[in-house]
Amino acid sequence: MFGNVPRELPQRIALVLLPRFSFLPFSGLVESFRLANRMSGQELYRWTLVSMDGRPVAASNAVELNVAGDLAAAENCDTVVVCSGIDVHTLSTKGLTAWLRKADRRGADLGAICTGSHVLAKAGLLDGHRCTIHWENLAGFCEDFPDIEVTSELFEIDRNRFTCSGGTAAIDMMLNVIARQHGHELAASVADQFMHERIRDQHDRQRISLPARLGVRHPKLLAVIGTMEQNLEEPLSRSELARGADLSTRQLERLFRKYLNRSPARYYLELRLNKARLLLLQTNMSVIDVALACGFVSASHFSKCYRDFFGRTPRKERGLPLKGEASEEAAEILR
């Protein structure tokens, strides 16, 4: 299992860089390896950077990294980590899929950071395993892979599969792994070098709390918003929301106006539209499927609400030009 004491040192790790990979979790992994080696005084981890074609890869922040070669340069690695980021669902990963399956057959531990979980899932390598992914990609992942058990944990280690939600969670995952493999004292020393005052476990939140996000601490208002976030596909009525928080509909309206300067209906609509935008950008779902997944009864109504809020239609959000002389709304309905 990934995280067990390795049979031999150094532990050889391949980092597969995909175009527009997220730099922060990648650097969190590499710096964890480096500092563990430095603080222990021995080479515990040895890492190799590879890409699908052996060419340098640019991260989502435009920093370009050289690699040791193509996937063949990592054939002798015991652990493989897929590092990806933006627009992973648009990448052609056929060759990588075959290589990952081969690595699995030879017994390698397979993992992913940030949206790399999408690549493993697409290859069928997360079937029967628990995984996680960045909170922003969670809804799209669930739509694309409904049979895979995905959580909102910081990271997941399930036998020889490990996934990390991204961001600074990559540091926490590796600090937990270092503690398992080489002792808590070494992990604490690495955390100290990072000035990382607390090693989070996998059950810590990915996102900051609702009060911190909204700047609001009214318990009943927060309870209603939490209920809204959990019921985007089948929105609840205003009276149902009020009843669930032991409020009258008038009290509910007043709370939203006072603290958020909008009606409950407007706030609920914005939540659904923001989810829709993530699905449009992160999946290949049709516009009508996105609309239904976000609680809209028709593509035309969804398109109108989307355009009013974001200033562009769902089709244009994806950068797809409208064809022919049909109106935008008609085109949305036909798509």
PDB file of C-alpha atoms in Angstrom, residues 44-228:
ATOM      1  CA  LEU A  44      14.704   8.556   0.913  1.00  0.00           C
ATOM      2  CA  TYR A  45      12.976   9.734  -2.265  1.00  0.00           C
ATOM      3  CA  ARG A  46      14.223  10.019  -5.853  1.00  0.00           C
ATOM      4  CA  TRP A  47      11.915  11.623  -8.380  1.00  0.00           C
ATOM      5  CA  THR A  48      11.832  11.803 -12.159  1.00  0.00           C
ATOM      6  CA  LEU A  49       9.809  14.268 -14.244  1.00  0.00           C
ATOM      7  CA  VAL A  50       8.339  12.904 -17.479  1.00  0.00           C
ATOM      8  CA  SER A  51       5.804  14.012 -20.066  1.00  0.00           C
ATOM      9  CA  MET A  52       3.755  12.104 -22.613  1.00  0.00           C
ATOM     10  CA  ASP A  53       6.012  13.156 -25.516  1.00  0.00           C
ATOM     11  CA  GLY A  54       9.258  13.935 -23.707  1.00  0.00           C
ATOM     12  CA  ARG A  55       8.968  17.653 -24.387  1.00  0.00           C
ATOM     13  CA  PRO A  56       8.973  20.420 -21.735  1.00  0.00           C
ATOM     14  CA  VAL A  57       5.587  21.103 -20.129  1.00  0.00           C
ATOM     15  CA  ALA A  58       4.099  24.460 -19.175  1.00  0.00           C
ATOM     16  CA  ALA A  59       2.102  24.661 -15.949  1.00  0.00           C
ATOM     17  CA  SER A  60      -1.125  26.623 -15.652  1.00  0.00           C
ATOM     18  CA  ASN A  61       0.920  29.580 -14.403  1.00  0.00           C
ATOM     19  CA  ALA A  62       3.024  29.448 -17.632  1.00  0.00           C
ATOM     20  CA  VAL A  63       6.188  28.203 -15.872  1.00  0.00           C
ATOM     21  CA  GLU A  64       7.750  25.644 -18.213  1.00  0.00           C
ATOM     22  CA  LEU A  65       9.672  22.653 -16.865  1.00  0.00           C
ATOM     23  CA  ASN A  66      12.122  20.377 -18.624  1.00  0.00           C
ATOM     24  CA  VAL A  67      11.612  16.643 -18.165  1.00  0.00           C
ATOM     25  CA  ALA A  68      13.882  13.603 -18.216  1.00  0.00           C
ATOM     26  CA  GLY A  69      12.061  12.210 -21.231  1.00  0.00           C
ATOM     27  CA  ASP A  70       8.831  10.556 -22.255  1.00  0.00           C
ATOM     28  CA  LEU A  71       6.987   7.900 -20.265  1.00  0.00           C
ATOM     29  CA  ALA A  72       9.644   5.284 -21.019  1.00  0.00           C
ATOM     30  CA  ALA A  73      12.053   7.245 -18.795  1.00  0.00           C
ATOM     31  CA  ALA A  74       9.947   6.254 -15.776  1.00  0.00           C
ATOM     32  CA  GLU A  75       9.631   2.515 -16.420  1.00  0.00           C
ATOM     33  CA  ASN A  76      11.647   1.598 -13.305  1.00  0.00           C
ATOM     34  CA  CYS A  77       9.679   3.780 -10.874  1.00  0.00           C
ATOM     35  CA  ASP A  78       7.728   2.166  -8.046  1.00  0.00           C
ATOM     36  CA  THR A  79       5.280   5.051  -7.713  1.00  0.00           C
ATOM     37  CA  VAL A  80       3.581   7.125 -10.424  1.00  0.00           C
ATOM     38  CA  VAL A  81       1.870  10.469  -9.826  1.00  0.00           C
ATOM     39  CA  VAL A  82      -0.272  12.124 -12.513  1.00  0.00           C
ATOM     40  CA  CYS A  83       0.029  15.908 -12.206  1.00  0.00           C
ATOM     41  CA  SER A  84      -2.642  17.842 -14.075  1.00  0.00           C
ATOM     42  CA  GLY A  85      -4.748  20.966 -13.708  1.00  0.00           C
ATOM     43  CA  ILE A  86      -6.915  23.026 -16.011  1.00  0.00           C
ATOM     44  CA  ASP A  87      -8.970  21.480 -18.839  1.00  0.00           C
ATOM     45  CA  VAL A  88      -7.842  17.933 -18.123  1.00  0.00           C
ATOM     46  CA  HIS A  89     -11.038  16.554 -19.691  1.00  0.00           C
ATOM     47  CA  THR A  90      -9.986  17.968 -23.086  1.00  0.00           C
ATOM     48  CA  LEU A  91      -6.607  16.227 -23.194  1.00  0.00           C
ATOM     49  CA  SER A  92      -5.959  13.185 -25.337  1.00  0.00           C
ATOM     50  CA  THR A  93      -4.430  10.667 -22.917  1.00  0.00           C
ATOM     51  CA  LYS A  94      -4.751   7.423 -24.888  1.00  0.00           C
ATOM     52  CA  GLY A  95      -1.026   6.658 -24.776  1.00  0.00           C
ATOM     53  CA  LEU A  96      -0.822   7.602 -21.104  1.00  0.00           C
ATOM     54  CA  THR A  97      -3.786   5.369 -20.301  1.00  0.00           C
ATOM     55  CA  ALA A  98      -2.063   2.329 -21.799  1.00  0.00           C
ATOM     56  CA  TRP A  99       1.166   3.151 -19.962  1.00  0.00           C
ATOM     57  CA  LEU A 100      -0.608   3.608 -16.617  1.00  0.00           C
ATOM     58  CA  ARG A 101      -2.392   0.277 -17.015  1.00  0.00           C
ATOM     59  CA  LYS A 102       0.949  -1.361 -17.718  1.00  0.00           C
ATOM     60  CA  ALA A 103       2.428   0.288 -14.609  1.00  0.00           C
ATOM     61  CA  ASP A 104      -0.502  -1.042 -12.594  1.00  0.00           C
ATOM     62  CA  ARG A 105       0.093  -4.574 -13.887  1.00  0.00           C
ATOM     63  CA  ARG A 106       3.728  -4.448 -12.772  1.00  0.00           C
ATOM     64  CA  GLY A 107       2.619  -3.422  -9.275  1.00  0.00           C
ATOM     65  CA  ALA A 108       3.339   0.296  -9.166  1.00  0.00           C
ATOM     66  CA  ASP A 109       1.425   2.550  -6.795  1.00  0.00           C
ATOM     67  CA  LEU A 110      -0.663   4.981  -8.847  1.00  0.00           C
ATOM     68  CA  GLY A 111      -1.643   8.427  -7.668  1.00  0.00           C
ATOM     69  CA  ALA A 112      -2.810  11.833  -8.750  1.00  0.00           C
ATOM     70  CA  ILE A 113      -2.824  15.399  -7.552  1.00  0.00           C
ATOM     71  CA  CYS A 114      -5.537  17.942  -8.269  1.00  0.00           C
ATOM     72  CA  THR A 115      -7.427  16.901 -11.431  1.00  0.00           C
ATOM     73  CA  GLY A 116      -5.130  13.944 -12.113  1.00  0.00           C
ATOM     74  CA  SER A 117      -7.890  11.823 -10.541  1.00  0.00           C
ATOM     75  CA  HIS A 118      -9.842  12.409 -13.760  1.00  0.00           C
ATOM     76  CA  VAL A 119      -7.063  10.766 -15.791  1.00  0.00           C
ATOM     77  CA  LEU A 120      -6.926   7.702 -13.525  1.00  0.00           C
ATOM     78  CA  ALA A 121     -10.717   7.416 -13.548  1.00  0.00           C
ATOM     79  CA  LYS A 122     -10.879   7.688 -17.332  1.00  0.00           C
ATOM     80  CA  ALA A 123      -8.331   4.857 -17.548  1.00  0.00           C
ATOM     81  CA  GLY A 124     -10.522   2.683 -15.311  1.00  0.00           C
ATOM     82  CA  LEU A 125      -7.847   2.682 -12.620  1.00  0.00           C
ATOM     83  CA  LEU A 126     -10.035   4.053  -9.831  1.00  0.00           C
ATOM     84  CA  ASP A 127     -12.781   1.462 -10.207  1.00  0.00           C
ATOM     85  CA  GLY A 128     -13.360  -0.054  -6.789  1.00  0.00           C
ATOM     86  CA  HIS A 129     -11.157   2.536  -5.098  1.00  0.00           C
ATOM     87  CA  ARG A 130     -11.958   5.618  -3.044  1.00  0.00           C
ATOM     88  CA  CYS A 131     -10.564   8.907  -4.347  1.00  0.00           C
ATOM     89  CA  THR A 132     -10.767  12.663  -4.024  1.00  0.00           C
ATOM     90  CA  ILE A 133     -10.382  15.705  -6.273  1.00  0.00           C
ATOM     91  CA  HIS A 134     -10.281  19.495  -5.926  1.00  0.00           C
ATOM     92  CA  TRP A 135     -13.625  20.837  -4.633  1.00  0.00           C
ATOM     93  CA  GLU A 136     -14.048  22.944  -7.780  1.00  0.00           C
ATOM     94  CA  ASN A 137     -13.968  19.785  -9.919  1.00  0.00           C
ATOM     95  CA  LEU A 138     -16.022  17.573  -7.631  1.00  0.00           C
ATOM     96  CA  ALA A 139     -19.415  18.112  -9.290  1.00  0.00           C
ATOM     97  CA  GLY A 140     -18.031  17.524 -12.792  1.00  0.00           C
ATOM     98  CA  PHE A 141     -16.179  14.398 -11.686  1.00  0.00           C
ATOM     99  CA  CYS A 142     -19.356  12.962 -10.137  1.00  0.00           C
ATOM    100  CA  GLU A 143     -21.245  13.581 -13.373  1.00  0.00           C
ATOM    101  CA  ASP A 144     -18.537  11.940 -15.514  1.00  0.00           C
ATOM    102  CA  PHE A 145     -17.851   8.992 -13.200  1.00  0.00           C
ATOM    103  CA  PRO A 146     -21.016   8.295 -11.189  1.00  0.00           C
ATOM    104  CA  ASP A 147     -19.904   4.785 -10.156  1.00  0.00           C
ATOM    105  CA  ILE A 148     -16.617   5.848  -8.555  1.00  0.00           C
ATOM    106  CA  GLU A 149     -16.544   6.606  -4.830  1.00  0.00           C
ATOM    107  CA  VAL A 150     -15.255  10.172  -4.631  1.00  0.00           C
ATOM    108  CA  THR A 151     -14.998  12.186  -1.418  1.00  0.00           C
ATOM    109  CA  SER A 152     -14.278  15.798  -0.493  1.00  0.00           C
ATOM    110  CA  GLU A 153     -11.334  14.793   1.728  1.00  0.00           C
ATOM    111  CA  LEU A 154      -7.969  16.555   1.491  1.00  0.00           C
ATOM    112  CA  PHE A 155      -6.421  13.315   0.247  1.00  0.00           C
ATOM    113  CA  GLU A 156      -7.286   9.640  -0.010  1.00  0.00           C
ATOM    114  CA  ILE A 157      -5.006   6.617   0.261  1.00  0.00           C
ATOM    115  CA  ASP A 158      -6.795   3.414  -0.691  1.00  0.00           C
ATOM    116  CA  ARG A 159      -4.413   0.464  -1.015  1.00  0.00           C
ATOM    117  CA  ASN A 160      -2.150   1.203  -3.989  1.00  0.00           C
ATOM    118  CA  ARG A 161      -4.121   4.262  -5.114  1.00  0.00           C
ATOM    119  CA  PHE A 162      -3.652   7.736  -3.700  1.00  0.00           C
ATOM    120  CA  THR A 163      -5.256  10.994  -4.737  1.00  0.00           C
ATOM    121  CA  CYS A 164      -4.903  14.532  -3.484  1.00  0.00           C
ATOM    122  CA  SER A 165      -7.324  17.434  -3.845  1.00  0.00           C
ATOM    123  CA  GLY A 166      -4.553  19.854  -4.812  1.00  0.00           C
ATOM    124  CA  GLY A 167      -3.177  23.116  -3.470  1.00  0.00           C
ATOM    125  CA  THR A 168      -1.379  22.850  -0.146  1.00  0.00           C
ATOM    126  CA  ALA A 169      -3.110  19.516   0.520  1.00  0.00           C
ATOM    127  CA  ALA A 170      -0.229  17.870  -1.380  1.00  0.00           C
ATOM    128  CA  ILE A 171       2.093  18.948   1.434  1.00  0.00           C
ATOM    129  CA  ASP A 172      -0.215  17.480   4.078  1.00  0.00           C
ATOM    130  CA  MET A 173      -0.529  14.218   2.176  1.00  0.00           C
ATOM    131  CA  MET A 174       3.229  13.840   1.932  1.00  0.00           C
ATOM    132  CA  LEU A 175       3.790  14.835   5.565  1.00  0.00           C
ATOM    133  CA  ASN A 176       1.375  12.072   6.579  1.00  0.00           C
ATOM    134  CA  VAL A 177       3.169   9.620   4.267  1.00  0.00           C
ATOM    135  CA  ILE A 178       6.598  10.646   5.620  1.00  0.00           C
ATOM    136  CA  ALA A 179       5.323  10.121   9.173  1.00  0.00           C
ATOM    137  CA  ARG A 180       4.055   6.625   8.285  1.00  0.00           C
ATOM    138  CA  GLN A 181       7.222   5.616   6.463  1.00  0.00           C
ATOM    139  CA  HIS A 182       9.982   7.327   8.424  1.00  0.00           C
ATOM    140  CA  GLY A 183       8.496   8.584  11.667  1.00  0.00           C
ATOM    141  CA  HIS A 184       6.611  11.564  13.001  1.00  0.00           C
ATOM    142  CA  GLU A 185       9.802  13.352  14.049  1.00  0.00           C
ATOM    143  CA  LEU A 186      11.018  13.604  10.456  1.00  0.00           C
ATOM    144  CA  ALA A 187       7.577  14.722   9.258  1.00  0.00           C
ATOM    145  CA  ALA A 188       7.522  17.426  11.936  1.00  0.00           C
ATOM    146  CA  SER A 189      10.992  18.602  10.881  1.00  0.00           C
ATOM    147  CA  VAL A 190       9.854  18.892   7.261  1.00  0.00           C
ATOM    148  CA  ALA A 191       6.707  20.761   8.335  1.00  0.00           C
ATOM    149  CA  ASP A 192       8.871  23.128  10.368  1.00  0.00           C
ATOM    150  CA  GLN A 193      10.974  23.896   7.287  1.00  0.00           C
ATOM    151  CA  PHE A 194       7.759  24.712   5.403  1.00  0.00           C
ATOM    152  CA  MET A 195       6.631  26.895   8.344  1.00  0.00           C
ATOM    153  CA  HIS A 196       3.534  24.678   8.179  1.00  0.00           C
ATOM    154  CA  GLU A 197       2.339  24.945  11.770  1.00  0.00           C
ATOM    155  CA  ARG A 198      -0.104  22.027  11.681  1.00  0.00           C
ATOM    156  CA  ILE A 199      -0.051  18.785   9.733  1.00  0.00           C
ATOM    157  CA  ARG A 200      -3.632  18.306   8.570  1.00  0.00           C
ATOM    158  CA  ASP A 201      -5.040  14.825   8.262  1.00  0.00           C
ATOM    159  CA  GLN A 202      -7.194  13.675   5.371  1.00  0.00           C
ATOM    160  CA  HIS A 203     -10.448  14.626   7.097  1.00  0.00           C
ATOM    161  CA  ASP A 204      -9.684  18.337   7.334  1.00  0.00           C
ATOM    162  CA  ARG A 205     -11.806  20.593   5.143  1.00  0.00           C
ATOM    163  CA  GLN A 206     -10.747  21.381   1.587  1.00  0.00           C
ATOM    164  CA  ARG A 207     -12.533  24.736   1.668  1.00  0.00           C
ATOM    165  CA  ILE A 208     -12.540  27.419   4.297  1.00  0.00           C
ATOM    166  CA  SER A 209     -15.680  27.414   6.414  1.00  0.00           C
ATOM    167  CA  LEU A 210     -18.896  29.111   5.329  1.00  0.00           C
ATOM    168  CA  PRO A 211     -18.583  31.853   7.983  1.00  0.00           C
ATOM    169  CA  ALA A 212     -15.081  32.704   6.776  1.00  0.00           C
ATOM    170  CA  ARG A 213     -16.111  32.552   3.122  1.00  0.00           C
ATOM    171  CA  LEU A 214     -19.151  34.784   3.539  1.00  0.00           C
ATOM    172  CA  GLY A 215     -18.124  36.926   6.467  1.00  0.00           C
ATOM    173  CA  VAL A 216     -21.392  35.914   8.143  1.00  0.00           C
ATOM    174  CA  ARG A 217     -21.938  34.050  11.419  1.00  0.00           C
ATOM    175  CA  HIS A 218     -25.710  33.959  11.766  1.00  0.00           C
ATOM    176  CA  PRO A 219     -26.378  30.229  12.452  1.00  0.00           C
ATOM    177  CA  LYS A 220     -29.786  30.006  10.800  1.00  0.00           C
ATOM    178  CA  LEU A 221     -28.648  31.840   7.684  1.00  0.00           C
ATOM    179  CA  LEU A 222     -25.613  29.555   7.409  1.00  0.00           C
ATOM    180  CA  ALA A 223     -27.865  26.519   7.865  1.00  0.00           C
ATOM    181  CA  VAL A 224     -30.074  27.634   4.969  1.00  0.00           C
ATOM    182  CA  ILE A 225     -27.069  28.277   2.712  1.00  0.00           C
ATOM    183  CA  GLY A 226     -25.678  24.842   3.579  1.00  0.00           C
ATOM    184  CA  THR A 227     -29.010  23.299   2.630  1.00  0.00           C
ATOM    185  CA  MET A 228     -29.008  25.228  -0.654  1.00  0.00           C
TER     186      MET A 228
END
